[in-house]
Amino acid sequence: MNMDWEEFEEGPNRPTKDRIHVTINERRKIYFNRHALEALGNPDGVTLMFDRRRSVIGIKPSPLNRESSFPLWVKENDRLGKMISANAFCSRYHINPKGTIAFPTARVDSEGVLILDLN
């Protein structure tokens, strides 16, 4: 019997403590682990962007004195991760998670924007 094998070349997932890890939950809170924050330059605030055609969220560092800046705050019991409340952003772009969504392909692009693909 001939099998039509497709080899899975990506290998196992690395633990979230070893890579960029970002989630959004049903309360529309976005969580960033230490690696995500470091990749963004450890900002105090971020600006959120959305590409409607691709359904991709973009996040870039932003000074807190900017009106569109979302302040990062420490998540309970997590010294290394931080969160933002993105309720207004999610309402505007009809982003309604039914549970927690993880972004395993989250990355910071060459322009310093953290890319979160909702697809």
Tab-separated table of N, CA and C in Angstrom, residues 26 29 33 44 47 49 51 56 59 64 69 72 79 84 97 107:
chain	number	residue	atom	x	y	z
A	26	GLU	N	-11.561	36.411	26.487
A	26	GLU	CA	-12.945	36.831	26.249
A	26	GLU	C	-13.271	38.175	26.894
A	29	LYS	N	-8.708	41.293	27.134
A	29	LYS	CA	-7.423	41.652	27.725
A	29	LYS	C	-6.339	40.958	26.903
A	33	ASN	N	3.960	38.060	27.335
A	33	ASN	CA	4.960	37.505	28.241
A	33	ASN	C	6.246	38.327	28.145
A	44	ASP	N	6.277	51.242	28.135
A	44	ASP	CA	5.268	51.495	29.174
A	44	ASP	C	3.861	51.437	28.597
A	47	THR	N	0.500	51.094	21.126
A	47	THR	CA	-0.570	51.521	20.230
A	47	THR	C	-1.039	50.297	19.461
A	49	MET	N	-3.144	48.574	16.241
A	49	MET	CA	-3.520	48.809	14.850
A	49	MET	C	-4.232	47.566	14.346
A	51	ASP	N	-5.364	45.506	10.570
A	51	ASP	CA	-5.449	45.353	9.117
A	51	ASP	C	-6.723	44.562	8.853
A	56	VAL	N	-5.431	41.068	10.942
A	56	VAL	CA	-4.184	41.031	11.706
A	56	VAL	C	-4.124	42.247	12.625
A	59	ILE	N	0.814	45.746	16.960
A	59	ILE	CA	1.052	46.412	18.239
A	59	ILE	C	2.449	47.005	18.204
A	64	LEU	N	3.314	56.907	26.924
A	64	LEU	CA	2.037	57.017	27.632
A	64	LEU	C	1.353	58.368	27.435
A	69	SER	N	-2.300	55.669	23.290
A	69	SER	CA	-1.472	54.678	23.967
A	69	SER	C	-2.260	53.901	25.028
A	72	LEU	N	0.504	49.524	29.777
A	72	LEU	CA	0.742	48.137	30.175
A	72	LEU	C	0.745	48.054	31.692
A	79	ARG	N	5.206	38.317	37.580
A	79	ARG	CA	6.167	39.415	37.655
A	79	ARG	C	6.724	39.789	36.286
A	84	ILE	N	-2.854	44.616	28.702
A	84	ILE	CA	-3.605	45.835	28.406
A	84	ILE	C	-5.075	45.451	28.324
A	97	PRO	N	-13.451	37.354	21.146
A	97	PRO	CA	-12.997	35.996	21.475
A	97	PRO	C	-14.006	35.265	22.355
A	107	ARG	N	5.164	37.586	16.195
A	107	ARG	CA	6.545	37.995	15.921
A	107	ARG	C	6.588	39.506	15.778
